[in-house]
Short mmCIF file of C-alpha atoms in Angstrom, two decimals:
data_model
loop_
_atom_site.label_atom_id
_atom_site.label_comp_id
_atom_site.label_asym_id
_atom_site.label_seq_id
_atom_site.Cartn_x
_atom_site.Cartn_y
_atom_site.Cartn_z
CA MET A 81 -12.01 11.99 7.75
CA ILE A 82 -13.36 8.64 6.61
CA THR A 83 -10.15 8.04 4.67
CA ILE A 84 -8.07 8.38 7.84
CA ILE A 85 -10.36 5.98 9.71
CA ALA A 86 -10.27 3.51 6.79
CA TRP A 87 -6.50 3.72 6.78
CA PHE A 88 -6.30 2.76 10.46
CA VAL A 89 -8.94 0.03 10.18
CA SER A 90 -8.04 -1.63 6.89
CA GLY A 91 -4.50 -0.46 6.33
CA PRO A 92 -3.03 1.26 3.33
CA LEU A 93 -5.27 -0.47 0.79
CA GLY A 94 -8.38 0.98 2.44
CA GLY A 95 -6.69 4.36 2.53
CA ILE A 96 -6.01 4.13 -1.21
CA VAL A 97 -9.58 3.15 -2.09
CA PHE A 98 -11.28 5.71 0.12
CA GLY A 99 -8.65 8.32 -0.73
CA TRP A 100 -9.49 8.15 -4.42
CA ILE A 101 -13.21 8.28 -3.62
CA ALA A 102 -12.68 11.33 -1.42
CA LEU A 103 -10.47 13.01 -4.00
CA GLY A 104 -13.16 12.55 -6.64
CA ARG A 105 -15.78 14.07 -4.37
CA ILE A 106 -13.56 17.04 -3.57
CA ASP A 107 -12.98 17.65 -7.27
CA ARG A 108 -16.71 17.44 -8.10
CA ARG A 109 -18.16 19.33 -5.16
CA GLY A 110 -15.26 21.45 -4.07
CA GLY A 111 -14.20 21.58 -0.49
CA ARG A 112 -11.23 21.40 1.76
CA GLY A 113 -8.90 18.55 2.58
CA ARG A 114 -7.30 17.91 -0.79
CA ALA A 115 -3.76 18.21 0.62
CA GLN A 116 -4.54 15.75 3.43
CA ILE A 117 -6.02 13.23 1.01
CA ILE A 118 -2.97 13.47 -1.25
CA ALA A 119 -0.73 12.96 1.79
CA ILE A 120 -2.69 9.86 2.84
CA LEU A 121 -2.54 8.48 -0.71
CA SER A 122 1.22 9.11 -0.87
CA ILE A 123 1.87 7.39 2.46
CA SER A 124 -0.40 4.49 1.54
CA TYR A 125 1.31 3.94 -1.80
CA ALA A 126 4.74 4.15 -0.16
CA ILE A 127 3.77 1.52 2.41
CA VAL A 128 2.42 -0.80 -0.28
CA ILE A 129 5.58 -0.40 -2.39
CA ILE A 130 7.90 -0.99 0.59
CA ALA A 131 5.90 -4.02 1.76
CA THR A 132 5.95 -5.49 -1.75
CA ALA A 133 9.70 -4.94 -2.03
CA LEU A 134 10.35 -6.52 1.36
CA PHE A 135 8.12 -9.49 0.53
CA THR A 136 9.92 -9.95 -2.79
CA LEU A 137 13.34 -9.80 -1.13
CA LYS A 138 12.22 -12.29 1.52
CA LEU A 139 10.88 -14.61 -1.16
CA ILE A 140 14.11 -14.43 -3.15
CA SER A 141 16.28 -14.97 -0.05
CA SER A 142 14.23 -18.00 0.98
CA TYR A 143 15.38 -19.67 -2.25
CA GLY A 144 19.02 -18.98 -1.46
CA GLY A 145 19.27 -16.00 -3.73
CA THR A 146 18.25 -17.87 -6.86
CA LEU A 147 14.98 -17.88 -8.69
CA SER A 148 15.09 -21.62 -9.50
CA ALA A 149 12.95 -24.08 -7.57
CA PRO A 150 14.62 -25.87 -4.65
CA ASP A 151 15.68 -29.51 -5.06
#
């Protein structure tokens, strides 16, 4: 539950951090919710990868498609 709240408050990075914490606690103590935590981690990682790719494409396109510094 805290992982879902962290995801909404701090975005995917908070979901990743708290998701791994929650997954560790589930493994140590047992309990339910493993599938939900894995789903949150998957969605969070996908958002981070897509955002990084879009940022990289935007950065490359701002230089006119080249990686050299502008004049």
